[in-house]
């Protein structure tokens, strides 16, 4: 009797152990993948950069004469009109120069009158043959010299009066004083380069951004292109603008070539200020209502076992008379399989990978500039890996479109649909909840159905 009980207990324990092993193995197999979901929506490809806001027109106000600042009539942020007096240089020295020039004019006028009278007398005597030709020529010469001296004195007087007028510093444009560099009593010296006294910016209702774009992206930028940007002062507000100009002159810094792009910006409420740093997004392309997949699924590298299993299933289908897959769909699983692994081992991104920016390239550059690398004409499709209705690993070829750096637009066979779960990674020791079959709520019991690609 005891032997029967012991044998019964041992048998029950063996059954429980076997069931645990079987169930546990199934859970581990199912829990060995991390899935992401295909969604549907809109996507934009953008090139990002940074730039600085500035007024569309800025004038540095200087002085053409030297002297001491006697008066200042404006301060920072004051609005001024064109021609308005904003400062004055002490005019006393220049006023004395004007008076001296006036005296010189009077003297030259007197000398001119004397030379004229002398010439007229000599000319009359010359007609009467009383004086020689040389005396006549000398009198004419002195008269002409006096005329030139009188004209020169007049020019000196006009110059002195103009310099006196330069002591009044007036606004060259209507706008806002954004900088004042002098104080009353300060001495300024005019030289080859006029000293900067004030900076006046035109009305801030229209501004511009000078953005720096990497040479690898400048081909995607053109005049009239829409732009959006943010500034740190208003991080939750998105502003818009338009590319006004792509400057041809490049700049080189640490062997990185970049170009300046001018962006026109409307600023009706005056919130944008000169000098603000703008994070800019140039909208390169846009797609609406398309299937989107996270880039991690396109970068997924299947294991050797997954590739062998898929190849074996394809061979079984061919032997059983199943219709052969298209040429582009049958062989290219090496794109993110064996071939992708070889490319990565050689230091190259595999299919679906988003290329990393080169050294020295602006960090914010790659937010999805254009289409994915494997979307070029004639490029083989990329494979998305998933679990079919039988819980078996399968793959579907897709063509990739534009990317925003996080997601990529895809197209392919009808099996692709919104909500479909695809494999993004192979995990180890994952919880059973991560292994949910994307096609059914629980694993099918009993013998598996004949395998198929879709």
CSV table of C-alpha atoms in Angstrom, one decimal:
chain,number,residue,atom,x,y,z
A,1,UNK,CA,0.0,0.0,0.0
A,2,UNK,CA,2.8,2.4,1.0
A,3,UNK,CA,4.6,1.6,-2.3
A,4,UNK,CA,1.5,2.5,-4.3
A,5,UNK,CA,1.2,5.8,-2.4
A,6,UNK,CA,4.9,6.6,-3.0
A,7,UNK,CA,4.7,5.8,-6.7
A,8,UNK,CA,1.6,8.0,-7.0
A,9,UNK,CA,3.2,10.9,-5.3
A,10,UNK,CA,6.3,10.5,-7.4
A,11,UNK,CA,4.3,10.4,-10.6
A,12,UNK,CA,2.3,13.5,-9.7
A,13,UNK,CA,5.5,15.4,-8.9
A,14,UNK,CA,7.0,14.3,-12.3
A,15,UNK,CA,3.9,15.5,-14.1
A,16,UNK,CA,4.0,18.9,-12.3
A,17,UNK,CA,7.7,19.3,-13.0
A,18,UNK,CA,7.3,18.4,-16.7
A,19,UNK,CA,4.4,20.9,-17.0
A,20,UNK,CA,6.4,23.6,-15.3
A,21,UNK,CA,9.3,23.0,-17.7
A,22,UNK,CA,7.1,23.0,-20.7
A,23,UNK,CA,5.1,26.1,-19.7
A,24,UNK,CA,8.2,27.9,-18.5
A,25,UNK,CA,10.0,27.3,-21.8
A,26,UNK,CA,7.0,28.6,-23.7
A,27,UNK,CA,7.0,31.8,-21.7
A,28,UNK,CA,10.7,32.4,-22.2
A,29,UNK,CA,10.4,31.9,-25.9
A,30,UNK,CA,7.5,34.3,-26.1
A,31,UNK,CA,9.1,36.8,-23.6
A,32,UNK,CA,12.4,36.9,-25.6
A,33,UNK,CA,11.4,39.9,-27.7
A,34,UNK,CA,10.6,43.6,-27.2
A,35,UNK,CA,7.8,44.8,-29.5
A,36,UNK,CA,7.0,48.2,-30.8
A,37,UNK,CA,3.7,49.2,-32.5
A,38,UNK,CA,3.1,50.5,-36.0
A,39,UNK,CA,1.0,53.7,-35.9
A,40,UNK,CA,-0.6,55.9,-38.5
A,41,UNK,CA,-0.2,59.6,-38.6
A,42,UNK,CA,1.6,62.6,-40.1
A,43,UNK,CA,5.4,63.0,-40.2
A,44,UNK,CA,7.8,65.7,-41.1
A,45,UNK,CA,11.5,65.5,-42.1
A,46,UNK,CA,13.4,68.5,-40.8
A,47,UNK,CA,16.9,69.9,-40.6
A,48,UNK,CA,17.6,71.5,-37.3
A,49,UNK,CA,20.0,74.3,-36.5
A,50,UNK,CA,20.6,77.2,-34.2
A,51,UNK,CA,20.7,80.9,-35.0
A,52,UNK,CA,20.6,84.4,-33.5
A,53,UNK,CA,17.7,86.9,-33.7
A,54,UNK,CA,18.5,90.4,-34.9
A,55,UNK,CA,16.8,93.4,-36.3
A,56,UNK,CA,16.4,93.5,-40.1
A,57,UNK,CA,18.3,96.9,-40.2
A,58,UNK,CA,20.8,98.1,-37.6
A,59,UNK,CA,22.8,101.3,-37.8
A,60,UNK,CA,25.8,102.2,-35.8
A,61,UNK,CA,25.8,106.0,-35.1
A,62,UNK,CA,29.3,107.6,-35.0
A,63,UNK,CA,30.8,111.0,-35.2
A,64,UNK,CA,32.8,112.6,-38.0
A,65,UNK,CA,34.5,115.2,-35.7
A,66,UNK,CA,36.5,114.9,-32.5
A,67,UNK,CA,35.5,116.6,-29.2
A,68,UNK,CA,33.9,116.2,-25.9
A,69,UNK,CA,30.3,115.0,-25.5
A,70,UNK,CA,28.3,117.9,-24.2
A,71,UNK,CA,24.7,116.6,-24.4
A,72,UNK,CA,23.0,113.2,-24.7
A,73,UNK,CA,19.2,113.3,-25.3
A,74,UNK,CA,18.4,109.6,-25.6
A,75,UNK,CA,18.9,106.4,-23.6
A,76,UNK,CA,18.5,102.7,-24.1
A,77,UNK,CA,15.2,101.5,-25.6
A,78,UNK,CA,14.1,105.1,-26.6
A,79,UNK,CA,12.3,105.4,-29.8
A,80,UNK,CA,13.7,108.0,-32.2
A,81,UNK,CA,12.7,109.5,-35.5
A,82,UNK,CA,15.0,110.1,-38.5
A,83,UNK,CA,16.8,113.4,-38.1
A,84,UNK,CA,16.1,113.7,-34.4
A,85,UNK,CA,18.9,115.2,-32.3
A,86,UNK,CA,20.3,112.5,-30.0
A,87,UNK,CA,23.6,114.0,-28.8
A,88,UNK,CA,25.8,117.1,-29.2
A,89,UNK,CA,29.6,117.5,-29.1
A,90,UNK,CA,31.1,120.6,-27.6
A,91,UNK,CA,31.0,123.1,-30.6
A,92,UNK,CA,33.3,125.8,-29.2
A,93,UNK,CA,36.5,124.8,-31.0
A,94,UNK,CA,34.7,124.3,-34.3
A,95,UNK,CA,32.8,127.5,-33.9
A,96,UNK,CA,36.2,129.3,-33.7
A,97,UNK,CA,37.3,127.6,-36.9
A,98,UNK,CA,34.2,128.9,-38.6
A,99,UNK,CA,35.0,132.4,-37.5
A,100,UNK,CA,38.6,132.1,-38.7
A,101,UNK,CA,37.3,130.8,-42.0
A,102,UNK,CA,35.0,133.8,-42.3
A,103,UNK,CA,37.9,136.2,-41.7
A,104,UNK,CA,40.0,134.4,-44.3
A,105,UNK,CA,37.2,134.8,-46.8
A,106,UNK,CA,37.0,138.6,-46.1
A,107,UNK,CA,40.8,138.9,-46.5
A,108,UNK,CA,40.8,136.9,-49.8
A,109,UNK,CA,37.9,139.1,-51.1
A,110,UNK,CA,39.9,142.3,-50.4
A,111,UNK,CA,43.0,140.8,-52.1
A,112,UNK,CA,40.8,139.9,-55.0
A,113,UNK,CA,39.4,143.4,-55.4
A,114,UNK,CA,42.9,144.9,-55.2
A,115,UNK,CA,44.2,142.5,-57.8
A,116,UNK,CA,41.3,143.3,-60.0
A,117,UNK,CA,41.8,147.0,-59.9
A,118,UNK,CA,45.5,146.6,-60.5
A,119,UNK,CA,44.9,144.4,-63.5
A,120,UNK,CA,42.3,146.9,-65.0
A,121,UNK,CA,44.9,149.8,-64.8
A,122,UNK,CA,47.6,147.7,-66.4
A,123,UNK,CA,45.3,146.5,-69.1
A,124,UNK,CA,44.3,150.1,-70.0
A,125,UNK,CA,48.0,151.2,-70.1
A,126,UNK,CA,48.8,148.2,-72.1
A,127,UNK,CA,46.3,149.3,-74.8
A,128,UNK,CA,48.1,152.6,-74.9
A,129,UNK,CA,51.4,150.9,-75.3
A,130,UNK,CA,52.6,152.4,-72.1
A,131,UNK,CA,53.5,149.1,-70.3
A,132,UNK,CA,55.1,146.0,-71.7
A,133,UNK,CA,53.5,142.7,-72.3
A,134,UNK,CA,55.3,141.1,-69.4
A,135,UNK,CA,53.9,143.7,-67.0
A,136,UNK,CA,50.4,143.0,-68.4
A,137,UNK,CA,50.8,139.3,-68.0
A,138,UNK,CA,52.0,139.6,-64.4
A,139,UNK,CA,49.0,141.7,-63.5
A,140,UNK,CA,46.7,139.1,-65.1
A,141,UNK,CA,48.4,136.3,-63.2
A,142,UNK,CA,48.0,138.1,-59.8
A,143,UNK,CA,44.3,138.7,-60.6
A,144,UNK,CA,43.7,135.0,-61.3
A,145,UNK,CA,45.6,133.9,-58.2
A,146,UNK,CA,43.4,136.2,-56.1
A,147,UNK,CA,40.3,134.7,-57.7
A,148,UNK,CA,41.5,131.2,-56.8
A,149,UNK,CA,42.4,132.2,-53.3
A,150,UNK,CA,38.9,133.7,-52.8
A,151,UNK,CA,37.2,130.5,-54.0
A,152,UNK,CA,39.5,128.4,-51.7
A,153,UNK,CA,38.6,130.5,-48.7
A,154,UNK,CA,34.9,130.0,-49.4
A,155,UNK,CA,35.4,126.2,-49.5
A,156,UNK,CA,37.3,126.3,-46.2
A,157,UNK,CA,34.4,128.3,-44.7
A,158,UNK,CA,31.8,125.7,-46.0
A,159,UNK,CA,34.0,122.9,-44.5
A,160,UNK,CA,34.2,124.6,-41.2
A,161,UNK,CA,30.5,125.2,-41.1
A,162,UNK,CA,29.8,121.5,-42.0
A,163,UNK,CA,32.1,120.3,-39.2
A,164,UNK,CA,30.3,122.5,-36.8
A,165,UNK,CA,27.0,120.9,-38.0
A,166,UNK,CA,28.6,117.5,-37.3
A,167,UNK,CA,28.7,118.3,-33.6
A,168,UNK,CA,25.0,117.6,-33.6
A,169,UNK,CA,24.5,113.8,-33.7
A,170,UNK,CA,21.2,113.0,-35.3
A,171,UNK,CA,19.4,109.7,-35.8
A,172,UNK,CA,20.0,108.4,-39.4
A,173,UNK,CA,16.8,106.1,-39.3
A,174,UNK,CA,13.7,105.8,-37.3
A,175,UNK,CA,13.9,103.0,-34.7
A,176,UNK,CA,14.9,102.1,-31.2
A,177,UNK,CA,18.2,102.8,-29.4
A,178,UNK,CA,19.5,99.4,-28.5
A,179,UNK,CA,23.0,100.5,-27.4
A,180,UNK,CA,24.6,103.7,-26.0
A,181,UNK,CA,28.4,103.7,-25.7
A,182,UNK,CA,29.1,107.2,-24.4
A,183,UNK,CA,28.5,109.4,-21.5
A,184,UNK,CA,28.4,113.2,-21.1
A,185,UNK,CA,31.9,114.5,-20.7
A,186,UNK,CA,33.5,111.7,-22.6
A,187,UNK,CA,36.0,112.7,-25.4
A,188,UNK,CA,35.6,111.0,-28.7
A,189,UNK,CA,38.3,111.1,-31.4
A,190,UNK,CA,37.3,110.8,-35.1
A,191,UNK,CA,39.8,108.8,-37.2
A,192,UNK,CA,39.7,106.5,-40.2
A,193,UNK,CA,37.0,104.6,-38.4
A,194,UNK,CA,34.2,106.6,-36.8
A,195,UNK,CA,33.8,105.9,-33.1
A,196,UNK,CA,30.5,104.1,-32.2
A,197,UNK,CA,28.2,106.3,-30.0
A,198,UNK,CA,24.8,104.6,-30.4
A,199,UNK,CA,23.2,101.6,-32.2
A,200,UNK,CA,19.7,102.1,-33.6
A,201,UNK,CA,17.6,99.2,-34.8
A,202,UNK,CA,14.7,99.5,-37.1
A,203,UNK,CA,11.2,98.6,-36.0
A,204,UNK,CA,11.2,95.2,-34.3
A,205,UNK,CA,7.9,94.2,-35.9
A,206,UNK,CA,10.0,92.4,-38.5
A,207,UNK,CA,13.2,90.6,-37.5
A,208,UNK,CA,15.5,88.0,-38.9
A,209,UNK,CA,17.5,84.9,-37.8
A,210,UNK,CA,21.0,84.2,-38.9
A,211,UNK,CA,21.1,80.4,-38.8
A,212,UNK,CA,24.2,78.2,-39.4
A,213,UNK,CA,23.6,75.1,-41.5
A,214,UNK,CA,26.0,72.3,-42.1
A,215,UNK,CA,27.3,71.8,-45.6
A,216,UNK,CA,25.8,68.3,-45.8
A,217,UNK,CA,22.3,69.8,-45.3
A,218,UNK,CA,22.6,73.1,-47.2
A,219,UNK,CA,21.3,71.4,-50.3
A,220,UNK,CA,17.9,70.8,-48.6
A,221,UNK,CA,17.5,74.6,-47.9
A,222,UNK,CA,16.0,77.0,-50.4
A,223,UNK,CA,14.4,80.4,-50.4
A,224,UNK,CA,10.8,80.5,-49.4
A,225,UNK,CA,11.1,77.3,-47.3
A,226,UNK,CA,8.9,77.3,-44.2
A,227,UNK,CA,10.7,77.4,-40.8
A,228,UNK,CA,9.6,77.0,-37.2
A,229,UNK,CA,11.7,77.8,-34.2
A,230,UNK,CA,11.6,78.3,-30.4
A,231,UNK,CA,13.5,80.5,-28.0
A,232,UNK,CA,14.5,79.9,-24.4
A,233,UNK,CA,12.4,82.8,-23.2
A,234,UNK,CA,9.2,81.2,-24.4
A,235,UNK,CA,10.0,77.4,-24.6
A,236,UNK,CA,6.3,76.4,-25.0
A,237,UNK,CA,5.7,78.8,-27.9
A,238,UNK,CA,6.5,77.9,-31.5
A,239,UNK,CA,7.2,80.7,-33.9
A,240,UNK,CA,7.3,80.6,-37.7
A,241,UNK,CA,9.4,82.2,-40.4
A,242,UNK,CA,10.5,81.9,-44.0
A,243,UNK,CA,13.9,81.4,-45.5
A,244,UNK,CA,14.8,84.8,-47.1
A,245,UNK,CA,18.4,84.1,-48.3
A,246,UNK,CA,21.0,81.3,-48.5
A,247,UNK,CA,24.3,83.1,-48.4
A,248,UNK,CA,27.0,81.7,-50.8
A,249,UNK,CA,29.9,82.6,-48.6
A,250,UNK,CA,30.9,79.6,-46.3
A,251,UNK,CA,32.6,79.6,-43.0
A,252,UNK,CA,35.1,77.1,-41.8
A,253,UNK,CA,35.5,76.3,-38.1
A,254,UNK,CA,37.5,73.3,-36.9
A,255,UNK,CA,37.4,71.9,-40.4
A,256,UNK,CA,33.6,72.0,-40.4
A,257,UNK,CA,32.1,73.9,-43.3
A,258,UNK,CA,28.8,75.7,-42.8
A,259,UNK,CA,26.6,78.3,-44.5
A,260,UNK,CA,24.6,81.2,-43.2
A,261,UNK,CA,20.8,81.2,-43.8
A,262,UNK,CA,18.7,84.3,-43.3
A,263,UNK,CA,15.2,83.7,-42.0
A,264,UNK,CA,12.5,86.4,-42.1
A,265,UNK,CA,10.4,86.5,-38.9
A,266,UNK,CA,7.3,88.5,-38.1
A,267,UNK,CA,7.3,89.9,-34.5
A,268,UNK,CA,4.0,91.9,-34.2
A,269,UNK,CA,3.8,91.6,-30.4
A,270,UNK,CA,7.5,92.5,-29.9
A,271,UNK,CA,8.3,89.4,-27.7
A,272,UNK,CA,11.3,88.4,-29.8
A,273,UNK,CA,14.3,90.5,-28.9
A,274,UNK,CA,17.7,91.0,-30.6
A,275,UNK,CA,20.4,88.5,-29.5
A,276,UNK,CA,18.0,85.7,-28.6
A,277,UNK,CA,19.2,82.2,-29.5
A,278,UNK,CA,16.7,80.4,-31.7
A,279,UNK,CA,16.5,76.6,-32.2
A,280,UNK,CA,15.4,76.3,-35.8
A,281,UNK,CA,13.7,73.5,-37.8
A,282,UNK,CA,13.7,73.8,-41.6
A,283,UNK,CA,10.7,71.7,-42.9
A,284,UNK,CA,12.2,69.6,-45.7
A,285,UNK,CA,9.4,67.2,-46.4
A,286,UNK,CA,6.0,66.1,-45.0
A,287,UNK,CA,3.8,63.0,-45.3
A,288,UNK,CA,0.2,62.8,-44.0
A,289,UNK,CA,-1.8,59.7,-42.9
A,290,UNK,CA,1.0,57.2,-43.4
A,291,UNK,CA,2.1,54.1,-41.5
A,292,UNK,CA,4.9,54.9,-39.0
A,293,UNK,CA,7.3,52.6,-37.3
A,294,UNK,CA,9.8,53.4,-34.6
A,295,UNK,CA,13.4,53.4,-36.0
A,296,UNK,CA,14.4,50.8,-33.5
A,297,UNK,CA,12.4,48.2,-35.4
A,298,UNK,CA,14.3,49.1,-38.6
A,299,UNK,CA,17.6,48.8,-36.8
A,300,UNK,CA,16.7,45.4,-35.4
A,301,UNK,CA,19.3,42.7,-36.0
A,302,UNK,CA,17.8,39.3,-36.1
A,303,UNK,CA,19.7,36.4,-34.4
A,304,UNK,CA,21.2,33.6,-36.4
A,305,UNK,CA,18.5,31.3,-35.2
A,306,UNK,CA,15.8,33.7,-36.5
A,307,UNK,CA,17.4,33.9,-39.9
A,308,UNK,CA,17.8,30.1,-40.2
A,309,UNK,CA,14.2,29.6,-39.1
A,310,UNK,CA,12.9,32.0,-41.7
A,311,UNK,CA,15.0,30.5,-44.4
A,312,UNK,CA,13.9,27.0,-43.4
A,313,UNK,CA,10.2,28.0,-43.5
A,314,UNK,CA,10.7,29.6,-46.9
A,315,UNK,CA,12.3,26.3,-48.2
A,316,UNK,CA,9.4,24.3,-46.8
A,317,UNK,CA,6.9,26.5,-48.5
A,318,UNK,CA,8.7,26.2,-51.8
A,319,UNK,CA,8.8,22.4,-51.5
A,320,UNK,CA,5.1,22.3,-50.6
A,321,UNK,CA,4.3,24.2,-53.8
A,322,UNK,CA,3.5,27.5,-52.0
A,323,UNK,CA,3.8,30.5,-54.2
A,324,UNK,CA,7.3,31.9,-54.2
A,325,UNK,CA,7.9,35.3,-52.6
A,326,UNK,CA,8.9,38.2,-54.9
A,327,UNK,CA,12.6,38.5,-55.5
A,328,UNK,CA,12.8,41.7,-53.5
A,329,UNK,CA,11.0,40.1,-50.5
A,330,UNK,CA,12.8,36.7,-50.5
A,331,UNK,CA,16.5,37.4,-50.3
A,332,UNK,CA,17.0,40.8,-48.8
A,333,UNK,CA,16.4,39.8,-45.1
A,334,UNK,CA,20.2,40.0,-45.0
A,335,UNK,CA,19.7,43.7,-45.2
A,336,UNK,CA,19.1,43.7,-41.5
A,337,UNK,CA,20.2,40.2,-41.0
A,338,UNK,CA,23.5,38.7,-42.1
A,339,UNK,CA,24.4,41.5,-44.5
A,340,UNK,CA,23.4,44.1,-41.9
A,341,UNK,CA,25.6,42.4,-39.3
A,342,UNK,CA,28.5,42.4,-41.7
A,343,UNK,CA,28.0,46.0,-42.5
A,344,UNK,CA,27.9,46.9,-38.8
A,345,UNK,CA,31.0,44.8,-38.0
A,346,UNK,CA,32.7,46.9,-40.7
A,347,UNK,CA,31.7,50.1,-39.0
A,348,UNK,CA,28.8,50.9,-41.4
A,349,UNK,CA,25.1,51.3,-40.5
A,350,UNK,CA,22.8,48.6,-41.6
A,351,UNK,CA,19.6,48.9,-43.4
A,352,UNK,CA,17.2,51.2,-41.6
A,353,UNK,CA,19.9,52.7,-39.5
A,354,UNK,CA,20.0,56.4,-39.1
A,355,UNK,CA,23.5,57.6,-39.8
A,356,UNK,CA,25.2,59.3,-36.9
A,357,UNK,CA,26.5,62.8,-37.5
A,358,UNK,CA,30.1,63.2,-38.4
A,359,UNK,CA,32.6,64.7,-35.9
A,360,UNK,CA,32.2,68.4,-35.6
A,361,UNK,CA,28.7,68.4,-37.1
A,362,UNK,CA,26.1,70.4,-35.2
A,363,UNK,CA,24.5,68.2,-32.6
A,364,UNK,CA,21.0,69.2,-33.4
A,365,UNK,CA,21.4,68.6,-37.1
A,366,UNK,CA,19.9,65.2,-37.6
A,367,UNK,CA,16.3,65.4,-36.7
A,368,UNK,CA,15.3,63.5,-39.8
A,369,UNK,CA,16.6,65.3,-42.9
A,370,UNK,CA,14.8,63.7,-45.8
A,371,UNK,CA,14.2,60.0,-46.4
A,372,UNK,CA,15.8,57.0,-44.8
A,373,UNK,CA,19.1,55.7,-46.4
A,374,UNK,CA,17.5,52.6,-47.9
A,375,UNK,CA,14.7,54.5,-49.5
A,376,UNK,CA,16.8,55.5,-52.5
A,377,UNK,CA,15.4,54.4,-55.9
A,378,UNK,CA,16.2,50.7,-56.5
A,379,UNK,CA,17.3,50.1,-52.9
A,380,UNK,CA,16.2,46.7,-51.5
A,381,UNK,CA,13.4,46.8,-48.9
A,382,UNK,CA,14.0,46.6,-45.2
A,383,UNK,CA,12.5,43.7,-43.2
A,384,UNK,CA,10.3,44.2,-40.2
A,385,UNK,CA,10.3,41.1,-38.0
A,386,UNK,CA,7.2,39.9,-36.1
A,387,UNK,CA,5.4,36.9,-34.6
A,388,UNK,CA,2.7,35.4,-36.8
A,389,UNK,CA,-0.6,33.9,-35.6
A,390,UNK,CA,1.2,30.7,-34.7
A,391,UNK,CA,3.8,32.6,-32.6
A,392,UNK,CA,6.5,31.9,-35.1
A,393,UNK,CA,9.1,34.4,-36.2
A,394,UNK,CA,8.3,36.0,-39.6
A,395,UNK,CA,9.3,39.0,-41.6
A,396,UNK,CA,7.7,41.4,-44.0
A,397,UNK,CA,9.6,43.6,-46.5
A,398,UNK,CA,8.8,47.4,-46.3
A,399,UNK,CA,10.0,50.4,-48.2
A,400,UNK,CA,11.0,53.3,-46.0
A,401,UNK,CA,10.1,57.0,-46.5
A,402,UNK,CA,10.9,60.1,-44.7
A,403,UNK,CA,12.0,60.0,-41.0
A,404,UNK,CA,11.9,62.5,-38.2
A,405,UNK,CA,14.8,60.7,-36.4
A,406,UNK,CA,12.4,58.7,-34.1
A,407,UNK,CA,9.9,57.3,-36.6
A,408,UNK,CA,10.0,56.4,-40.3
A,409,UNK,CA,7.2,56.3,-42.8
A,410,UNK,CA,6.8,52.8,-44.3
A,411,UNK,CA,4.8,51.1,-47.1
A,412,UNK,CA,4.5,47.5,-48.1
A,413,UNK,CA,2.2,44.4,-48.3
A,414,UNK,CA,-1.4,44.6,-47.0
A,415,UNK,CA,-0.4,42.7,-43.9
A,416,UNK,CA,1.1,46.0,-42.6
A,417,UNK,CA,-1.5,47.8,-40.6
A,418,UNK,CA,-2.0,50.2,-37.8
A,419,UNK,CA,-1.6,48.5,-34.4
A,420,UNK,CA,0.6,45.7,-35.7
A,421,UNK,CA,3.5,44.9,-33.3
A,422,UNK,CA,6.9,44.3,-34.7
A,423,UNK,CA,10.1,43.2,-33.0
A,424,UNK,CA,12.5,45.9,-31.9
A,425,UNK,CA,15.0,43.8,-29.8
A,426,UNK,CA,15.8,40.4,-28.4
A,427,UNK,CA,15.6,40.4,-24.6
A,428,UNK,CA,16.9,38.0,-22.0
A,429,UNK,CA,15.1,37.3,-18.7
A,430,UNK,CA,12.2,39.5,-19.6
A,431,UNK,CA,8.9,39.3,-17.8
A,432,UNK,CA,6.2,37.1,-19.5
A,433,UNK,CA,4.1,40.2,-20.1
A,434,UNK,CA,6.5,41.5,-22.7
A,435,UNK,CA,6.0,38.4,-24.8
A,436,UNK,CA,2.4,38.9,-25.7
A,437,UNK,CA,1.7,37.5,-29.1
A,438,UNK,CA,0.7,40.5,-31.3
A,439,UNK,CA,-1.9,38.5,-33.1
A,440,UNK,CA,-3.8,36.7,-30.3
A,441,UNK,CA,-4.4,37.1,-26.6
A,442,UNK,CA,-2.9,33.7,-25.7
A,443,UNK,CA,-0.7,31.0,-27.3
A,444,UNK,CA,-2.4,28.4,-29.4
A,445,UNK,CA,-2.4,24.9,-28.0
A,446,UNK,CA,-1.9,21.8,-30.0
A,447,UNK,CA,0.3,21.2,-33.1
A,448,UNK,CA,1.3,24.3,-35.0
A,449,UNK,CA,-0.3,25.2,-38.3
A,450,UNK,CA,1.8,24.9,-41.4
A,451,UNK,CA,4.2,27.9,-41.4
A,452,UNK,CA,3.9,30.7,-43.9
A,453,UNK,CA,5.6,34.0,-44.4
A,454,UNK,CA,2.5,36.2,-43.7
